[in-house]
Short mmCIF file of C-alpha atoms in Angstrom, two decimals:
data_model
loop_
_atom_site.label_atom_id
_atom_site.label_comp_id
_atom_site.label_asym_id
_atom_site.label_seq_id
_atom_site.Cartn_x
_atom_site.Cartn_y
_atom_site.Cartn_z
CA MET A 1 88.65 -2.72 -34.33
CA ALA A 2 87.39 -0.26 -31.71
CA GLY A 3 84.29 1.79 -32.34
CA LYS A 4 83.85 5.54 -32.09
CA PHE A 5 80.92 5.64 -29.67
CA GLU A 6 78.45 5.53 -32.56
CA LEU A 7 75.54 4.75 -30.22
CA LEU A 8 74.53 7.16 -27.45
CA ALA A 9 71.86 6.13 -24.94
CA LEU A 10 69.96 8.22 -22.39
CA GLU A 11 67.69 7.29 -19.51
CA ASN A 12 67.57 6.65 -15.78
CA PRO A 13 70.48 4.72 -14.21
CA LEU A 14 69.28 2.55 -11.35
CA LEU A 15 70.64 -0.06 -9.00
CA ASP A 16 68.36 -3.09 -8.99
CA ILE A 17 67.70 -4.64 -5.58
CA GLN A 18 66.37 -8.12 -6.32
CA ALA A 19 65.07 -10.70 -3.88
CA GLN A 20 62.85 -13.75 -3.80
CA ALA A 21 59.57 -12.98 -2.07
CA ASP A 22 55.98 -14.16 -1.72
CA ASP A 23 52.43 -12.95 -2.28
CA ALA A 24 52.39 -11.45 1.21
CA LEU A 25 55.05 -8.91 0.27
CA LEU A 26 53.19 -8.05 -2.92
CA GLU A 27 50.00 -7.53 -0.93
CA LYS A 28 51.80 -5.43 1.70
CA TYR A 29 52.69 -2.85 -0.96
CA GLY A 30 49.69 -3.32 -3.25
CA LEU A 31 51.75 -4.72 -6.12
CA LYS A 32 50.89 -6.93 -9.07
CA ALA A 33 53.07 -10.00 -9.64
CA ASN A 34 54.18 -8.70 -13.06
CA ASP A 35 54.35 -4.92 -13.28
CA ALA A 36 56.57 -1.84 -13.30
CA ILE A 37 55.60 1.26 -11.33
CA LEU A 38 57.15 4.40 -9.88
CA ALA A 39 57.44 4.32 -6.10
CA GLU A 40 55.14 6.41 -3.95
CA GLU A 41 55.66 7.19 -0.28
CA LYS A 42 53.79 3.99 0.68
CA HIS A 43 56.39 1.91 -1.20
CA MET A 44 59.54 3.29 0.39
CA GLY A 45 59.85 0.47 2.90
CA ILE A 46 60.12 -2.17 0.19
CA TYR A 47 63.84 -1.59 -0.42
CA GLN A 48 64.73 -2.44 3.18
CA ASP A 49 62.34 -5.40 3.08
CA LEU A 50 64.11 -6.73 -0.01
CA GLU A 51 67.58 -6.15 1.47
CA SER A 52 66.54 -8.22 4.48
CA ARG A 53 65.76 -11.13 2.12
CA ASP A 54 69.33 -11.76 0.92
CA ALA A 55 68.96 -9.31 -1.95
CA LYS A 56 71.20 -9.21 -4.99
CA PHE A 57 72.44 -5.81 -6.19
CA ILE A 58 72.63 -5.53 -9.99
CA ALA A 59 73.16 -2.59 -12.37
CA GLY A 60 69.80 -1.71 -13.88
CA GLY A 61 67.70 0.92 -15.57
CA ALA A 62 66.13 -0.16 -18.85
CA ALA A 63 68.23 1.85 -21.33
CA GLN A 64 71.39 1.19 -19.32
CA ASN A 65 70.67 -2.53 -19.71
CA THR A 66 70.11 -2.00 -23.44
CA ALA A 67 73.31 0.01 -23.77
CA ARG A 68 75.31 -2.73 -22.02
CA GLY A 69 73.66 -5.29 -24.29
CA ALA A 70 74.50 -3.40 -27.47
CA GLN A 71 78.09 -2.93 -26.30
CA TYR A 72 78.24 -6.67 -25.53
CA MET A 73 77.73 -7.39 -29.25
CA LEU A 74 79.64 -4.47 -30.75
CA PRO A 75 83.36 -3.63 -30.98
CA ALA A 76 84.95 -1.93 -27.97
CA ASP A 77 84.12 1.74 -27.44
CA SER A 78 80.90 1.66 -29.45
CA VAL A 79 78.35 2.82 -26.84
CA VAL A 80 78.13 5.68 -24.34
CA TYR A 81 75.37 6.11 -21.77
CA LEU A 82 74.05 9.27 -20.08
CA GLY A 83 72.01 9.68 -16.90
CA CYS A 84 72.10 11.11 -13.38
CA VAL A 85 73.35 9.35 -10.24
CA GLY A 86 74.09 10.29 -6.65
CA LYS A 87 77.47 10.63 -5.03
CA ASP A 88 77.46 7.28 -3.23
CA LYS A 89 78.55 3.64 -3.23
CA TYR A 90 75.61 2.63 -5.40
CA ALA A 91 76.85 4.89 -8.21
CA ASP A 92 80.29 3.34 -7.82
CA GLN A 93 78.71 -0.11 -8.22
CA LEU A 94 77.01 1.03 -11.42
CA ARG A 95 80.26 2.41 -12.83
CA ALA A 96 82.10 -0.81 -12.01
CA ALA A 97 79.44 -2.98 -13.66
CA ASN A 98 79.46 -0.84 -16.79
CA GLU A 99 83.24 -0.73 -16.93
CA LYS A 100 83.29 -4.53 -16.81
CA ALA A 101 80.83 -4.56 -19.70
CA GLY A 102 82.94 -2.06 -21.66
CA LEU A 103 80.18 0.58 -21.53
CA ARG A 104 81.30 4.17 -21.24
CA THR A 105 79.21 6.19 -18.78
CA GLU A 106 79.01 9.96 -18.56
CA TYR A 107 76.90 10.56 -15.47
CA LEU A 108 75.63 13.84 -14.13
CA VAL A 109 76.28 13.60 -10.37
CA ASP A 110 73.65 14.94 -7.99
CA GLU A 111 75.27 15.97 -4.70
CA LYS A 112 72.05 15.71 -2.65
CA GLU A 113 69.94 12.80 -3.88
CA PRO A 114 71.00 9.14 -3.66
CA THR A 115 71.41 6.96 -6.73
CA GLY A 116 68.06 5.64 -7.99
CA ARG A 117 66.89 2.18 -6.98
CA CYS A 118 64.56 -0.39 -8.47
CA GLY A 119 63.12 -2.93 -6.08
CA VAL A 120 62.51 -6.22 -7.91
CA VAL A 121 60.12 -8.59 -6.16
CA ILE A 122 60.67 -12.08 -7.56
CA THR A 123 57.86 -14.62 -7.23
CA GLY A 124 58.53 -17.66 -9.41
CA HIS A 125 59.18 -16.33 -12.93
CA ASN A 126 57.25 -13.15 -12.14
CA ARG A 127 58.89 -9.77 -11.54
CA SER A 128 57.28 -6.75 -9.93
CA MET A 129 59.45 -3.65 -10.18
CA VAL A 130 59.13 -0.57 -7.99
CA THR A 131 61.36 2.32 -9.01
CA HIS A 132 62.49 5.20 -6.81
CA LEU A 133 64.20 7.50 -9.27
CA ALA A 134 65.89 9.76 -6.68
CA ALA A 135 68.98 11.22 -8.43
CA ALA A 136 67.93 9.72 -11.77
CA ASN A 137 64.96 12.10 -11.64
CA ASN A 138 67.28 15.10 -11.65
CA TYR A 139 68.94 14.80 -15.04
CA LYS A 140 69.26 18.22 -16.66
CA ILE A 141 69.57 19.23 -20.28
CA THR A 142 72.49 21.44 -19.27
CA HIS A 143 74.52 18.24 -18.84
CA LEU A 144 73.68 17.13 -22.38
CA GLN A 145 74.44 20.62 -23.70
CA SER A 146 77.83 20.88 -22.00
CA PRO A 147 80.56 20.97 -24.68
CA GLU A 148 82.17 17.62 -23.82
CA ILE A 149 78.83 15.76 -23.76
CA TRP A 150 77.31 17.46 -26.79
CA ASP A 151 80.48 16.61 -28.71
CA LEU A 152 79.66 12.96 -28.01
CA ALA A 153 76.11 13.51 -29.27
CA LYS A 154 77.35 15.20 -32.44
CA ALA A 155 79.79 12.36 -33.08
CA ALA A 156 77.20 9.62 -32.50
CA LYS A 157 75.18 8.31 -35.43
CA TYR A 158 72.55 6.44 -33.42
CA PHE A 159 70.52 7.48 -30.38
CA TYR A 160 68.51 5.32 -28.02
CA VAL A 161 66.23 6.79 -25.36
CA GLY A 162 64.23 4.77 -22.87
CA GLY A 163 60.62 5.78 -22.24
CA TYR A 164 61.11 6.12 -18.50
CA HIS A 165 63.07 9.31 -19.20
CA LEU A 166 59.79 10.97 -20.22
CA THR A 167 59.19 11.32 -16.49
CA VAL A 168 62.51 13.15 -16.07
CA CYS A 169 63.79 15.47 -18.83
CA VAL A 170 61.75 15.73 -22.01
CA PRO A 171 63.87 18.63 -23.35
CA ALA A 172 66.95 16.38 -23.39
CA ILE A 173 65.05 13.70 -25.33
CA LEU A 174 63.82 16.24 -27.86
CA ALA A 175 67.31 17.73 -28.25
CA LEU A 176 68.62 14.32 -29.31
CA ALA A 177 65.55 13.74 -31.48
CA GLU A 178 66.02 17.05 -33.29
CA GLU A 179 69.72 16.38 -33.79
CA ALA A 180 68.85 12.99 -35.29
CA ALA A 181 66.22 14.42 -37.65
CA ALA A 182 68.39 17.35 -38.74
CA GLN A 183 71.45 15.20 -39.44
CA ASN A 184 69.63 12.08 -40.71
CA LYS A 185 70.83 10.05 -37.74
CA VAL A 186 68.85 7.16 -36.25
CA PHE A 187 66.59 7.96 -33.29
CA SER A 188 65.31 4.87 -31.49
CA PHE A 189 62.94 4.72 -28.54
CA GLY A 190 61.93 2.07 -26.02
CA MET A 191 58.42 2.35 -24.56
CA GLY A 192 59.57 0.96 -21.20
CA ALA A 193 56.29 0.22 -19.41
CA PRO A 194 52.51 0.41 -19.94
CA PHE A 195 52.11 3.44 -17.66
CA ILE A 196 54.15 5.59 -20.06
CA ALA A 197 51.39 5.59 -22.68
CA GLN A 198 48.73 5.88 -19.98
CA PHE A 199 50.03 8.74 -17.86
CA PHE A 200 52.72 10.42 -19.97
CA LYS A 201 50.84 10.49 -23.27
CA GLU A 202 51.53 14.16 -24.05
CA PRO A 203 55.34 14.02 -23.81
CA LEU A 204 55.31 10.57 -25.45
CA ASP A 205 53.44 11.99 -28.42
CA GLN A 206 56.00 14.78 -28.70
CA THR A 207 58.66 12.15 -29.41
CA THR A 208 56.60 9.99 -31.77
CA PRO A 209 57.36 11.86 -35.02
CA TYR A 210 61.07 11.25 -34.43
CA TRP A 211 60.92 7.48 -33.94
CA ASP A 212 62.98 5.65 -36.54
CA TYR A 213 62.84 2.48 -34.43
CA VAL A 214 60.47 1.93 -31.55
CA PHE A 215 60.47 -1.07 -29.21
CA MET A 216 57.62 -2.27 -27.00
CA ASN A 217 56.03 -5.45 -25.74
CA GLU A 218 52.49 -6.60 -26.37
CA THR A 219 51.09 -5.05 -23.18
CA GLU A 220 52.71 -1.70 -23.92
CA ALA A 221 51.38 -1.87 -27.47
CA ALA A 222 47.83 -2.52 -26.28
CA THR A 223 48.11 0.30 -23.73
CA TRP A 224 49.35 2.66 -26.43
CA ALA A 225 46.36 1.68 -28.58
CA GLY A 226 43.94 2.24 -25.71
CA SER A 227 45.25 5.74 -25.07
CA HIS A 228 45.24 6.68 -28.77
CA ASP A 229 41.62 6.03 -29.78
CA HIS A 230 42.14 2.36 -30.62
CA SER A 231 40.67 0.78 -27.49
CA ASP A 232 39.14 -1.96 -29.66
CA LEU A 233 42.65 -3.35 -30.20
CA THR A 234 44.19 -5.65 -27.58
CA GLU A 235 47.32 -7.73 -27.05
CA LYS A 236 45.90 -10.12 -29.64
CA ASN A 237 46.09 -7.40 -32.31
CA THR A 238 49.78 -6.48 -32.17
CA ASP A 239 50.10 -6.70 -35.95
CA LYS A 240 47.41 -4.05 -36.43
CA ILE A 241 48.85 -1.84 -33.69
CA ALA A 242 52.32 -2.08 -35.23
CA ARG A 243 50.90 -1.10 -38.62
CA ILE A 244 49.13 1.96 -37.14
CA ILE A 245 52.24 3.19 -35.30
CA ALA A 246 54.50 2.59 -38.29
CA ASP A 247 52.40 4.84 -40.50
CA LEU A 248 52.08 7.79 -38.13
CA PRO A 249 53.50 11.12 -39.41
CA LYS A 250 57.29 11.29 -39.30
CA LYS A 251 59.74 14.19 -38.99
CA ASN A 252 62.64 12.66 -40.92
CA GLU A 253 61.04 11.29 -44.07
CA LYS A 254 64.39 9.97 -45.32
CA ARG A 255 63.99 6.97 -42.99
CA LYS A 256 61.06 4.59 -42.72
CA ARG A 257 59.84 3.97 -39.19
CA VAL A 258 60.29 0.42 -37.90
CA VAL A 259 58.00 -0.80 -35.11
CA VAL A 260 59.16 -3.82 -33.13
CA ILE A 261 56.81 -5.58 -30.70
CA SER A 262 58.18 -8.42 -28.59
CA GLN A 263 55.72 -10.92 -27.11
CA GLY A 264 57.62 -13.11 -24.70
CA THR A 265 57.68 -16.62 -26.15
CA GLU A 266 55.39 -15.62 -29.03
CA PRO A 267 56.81 -14.33 -32.34
CA THR A 268 58.30 -10.85 -32.55
CA ILE A 269 56.18 -8.52 -34.70
CA VAL A 270 57.81 -6.00 -37.06
CA ALA A 271 56.06 -3.38 -39.17
CA VAL A 272 57.83 -0.96 -41.52
CA GLN A 273 56.34 2.37 -42.53
CA GLY A 274 54.63 2.21 -45.92
CA GLU A 275 54.97 -1.56 -46.22
CA SER A 276 51.75 -3.52 -45.90
CA ASP A 277 53.40 -6.79 -44.90
CA VAL A 278 53.72 -7.09 -41.10
CA LYS A 279 56.25 -9.82 -40.33
CA ALA A 280 56.43 -12.26 -37.42
CA TYR A 281 59.74 -13.79 -36.31
CA PRO A 282 59.71 -16.90 -34.07
CA VAL A 283 61.78 -16.49 -30.91
CA HIS A 284 64.84 -18.46 -29.83
CA GLU A 285 63.51 -21.13 -27.52
CA VAL A 286 65.01 -21.55 -24.06
CA ALA A 287 64.07 -24.60 -21.98
CA ALA A 288 62.13 -23.69 -18.85
CA LYS A 289 64.76 -25.39 -16.69
CA ASP A 290 67.41 -23.02 -18.07
CA ILE A 291 65.50 -19.79 -17.38
CA VAL A 292 67.01 -17.98 -14.41
CA ASP A 293 65.55 -14.48 -14.61
CA THR A 294 63.35 -12.79 -17.21
CA ASN A 295 63.94 -9.29 -15.82
CA GLY A 296 65.50 -7.17 -18.55
CA ALA A 297 64.71 -9.56 -21.41
CA GLY A 298 63.13 -6.77 -23.43
CA ASP A 299 66.08 -4.50 -22.71
CA ALA A 300 68.45 -7.22 -23.91
CA PHE A 301 66.40 -7.70 -27.06
CA ALA A 302 66.59 -3.98 -27.86
CA GLY A 303 70.35 -4.01 -27.24
CA GLY A 304 70.94 -6.94 -29.55
CA PHE A 305 68.66 -5.47 -32.20
CA LEU A 306 70.44 -2.09 -32.05
CA SER A 307 73.82 -3.79 -32.42
CA GLY A 308 72.57 -4.93 -35.80
CA VAL A 309 71.25 -1.49 -36.69
CA VAL A 310 74.64 0.05 -35.89
CA GLN A 311 76.29 -2.51 -38.15
CA SER A 312 73.78 -1.90 -40.97
CA GLN A 313 72.32 -5.41 -40.83
CA SER A 314 68.94 -6.44 -42.25
CA ILE A 315 65.84 -6.26 -40.08
CA ALA A 316 65.74 -10.07 -39.98
CA GLU A 317 69.29 -10.23 -38.61
CA CYS A 318 68.61 -7.37 -36.16
CA VAL A 319 65.66 -9.35 -34.78
CA ASP A 320 67.77 -12.50 -34.59
CA ARG A 321 70.54 -10.66 -32.74
CA GLY A 322 67.98 -9.29 -30.30
CA GLN A 323 66.45 -12.70 -29.70
CA TRP A 324 69.90 -14.26 -29.27
CA LEU A 325 70.91 -11.76 -26.61
CA ALA A 326 67.56 -11.98 -24.83
CA ALA A 327 67.86 -15.78 -24.75
CA LYS A 328 71.35 -15.46 -23.24
CA GLY A 329 70.21 -12.83 -20.76
CA ILE A 330 67.33 -14.81 -19.26
CA GLN A 331 69.77 -17.59 -18.39
CA GLU A 332 71.60 -15.14 -16.09
CA LEU A 333 70.56 -13.37 -12.90
CA GLY A 334 69.55 -10.24 -14.67
CA PRO A 335 69.58 -7.90 -16.18
CA SER A 336 73.01 -9.19 -17.20
CA TYR A 337 74.84 -11.08 -19.92
CA PRO A 338 77.11 -14.14 -19.81
CA PHE A 339 80.82 -13.81 -19.12
CA PRO A 340 83.21 -14.81 -20.51
CA LYS A 341 81.61 -13.04 -23.44
CA GLN A 342 79.94 -15.25 -26.01
CA THR A 343 80.02 -14.48 -29.72
CA TYR A 344 76.83 -14.13 -31.73
CA SER A 345 76.26 -16.44 -34.67
CA SER A 346 73.06 -16.49 -36.73
#
């Protein structure tokens, strides 16, 4: 049975340019082995450097990965994704990848800027990501407010916004957040990267009261704590951080906030607003020899989890669905999911 585009996602569509590299390339551009940053002028040469290293071109952008993941586990026509792309071959590649995944895209097309790119420097199991937003940086709320797009938003029952969009169009995020709160829909948010809480704290905090579900990893959680007067808490205190975030003031009091913190191979932490018991869920183990690419694992987890939310599953099953999809995703050159499509079983 086909869906009715119940889940609408918004963020920054990017084409990932991935290549194996070495410490010398990281040093050339002043990069950490495991990190995610926005490109500055000094980084612009990295995309050509990666292309010269037999690069792979893969549809990316955190929320776009999550949207594809949710659609992977939901009935056809369940998810629609919004963002801004250029008028070029890279946008065509994104559309083709999403069409294959069954994900509906409604892109705003920028006539001047190229489609955004994310350079992914692979060293062993490490990934350093350098994002040049380009057209993705030019999303406008007028696109969301256009009758055909806003009709999709009104029809959707679940929203997912990736944190990277805080650098682009906060009014669009807040429009979806207000719609969710007013109509008792679900508003979910993915932190995206540590720098969001560090350098975009003000717009981040504008969205916080609307979070029904919020996803982050342990580093993002610790960074959030450090920027919100809890610098005594570290990655070793994710349970306490989850509890604090869960109990922050909330706009829609009809729904309890659920905070989900993934920790790589360590258990996933879940705190629910008003409930003292913070739960830990062991992850699905994947043998080291079977791991191909960990890029997008968190995005896959959020997609799997949200597929459970859309289908009104328990938190335990939502976590299991997220871990299942993440485990499948890291066995592919990512961020991607296995085809022929595999069917989830708990």
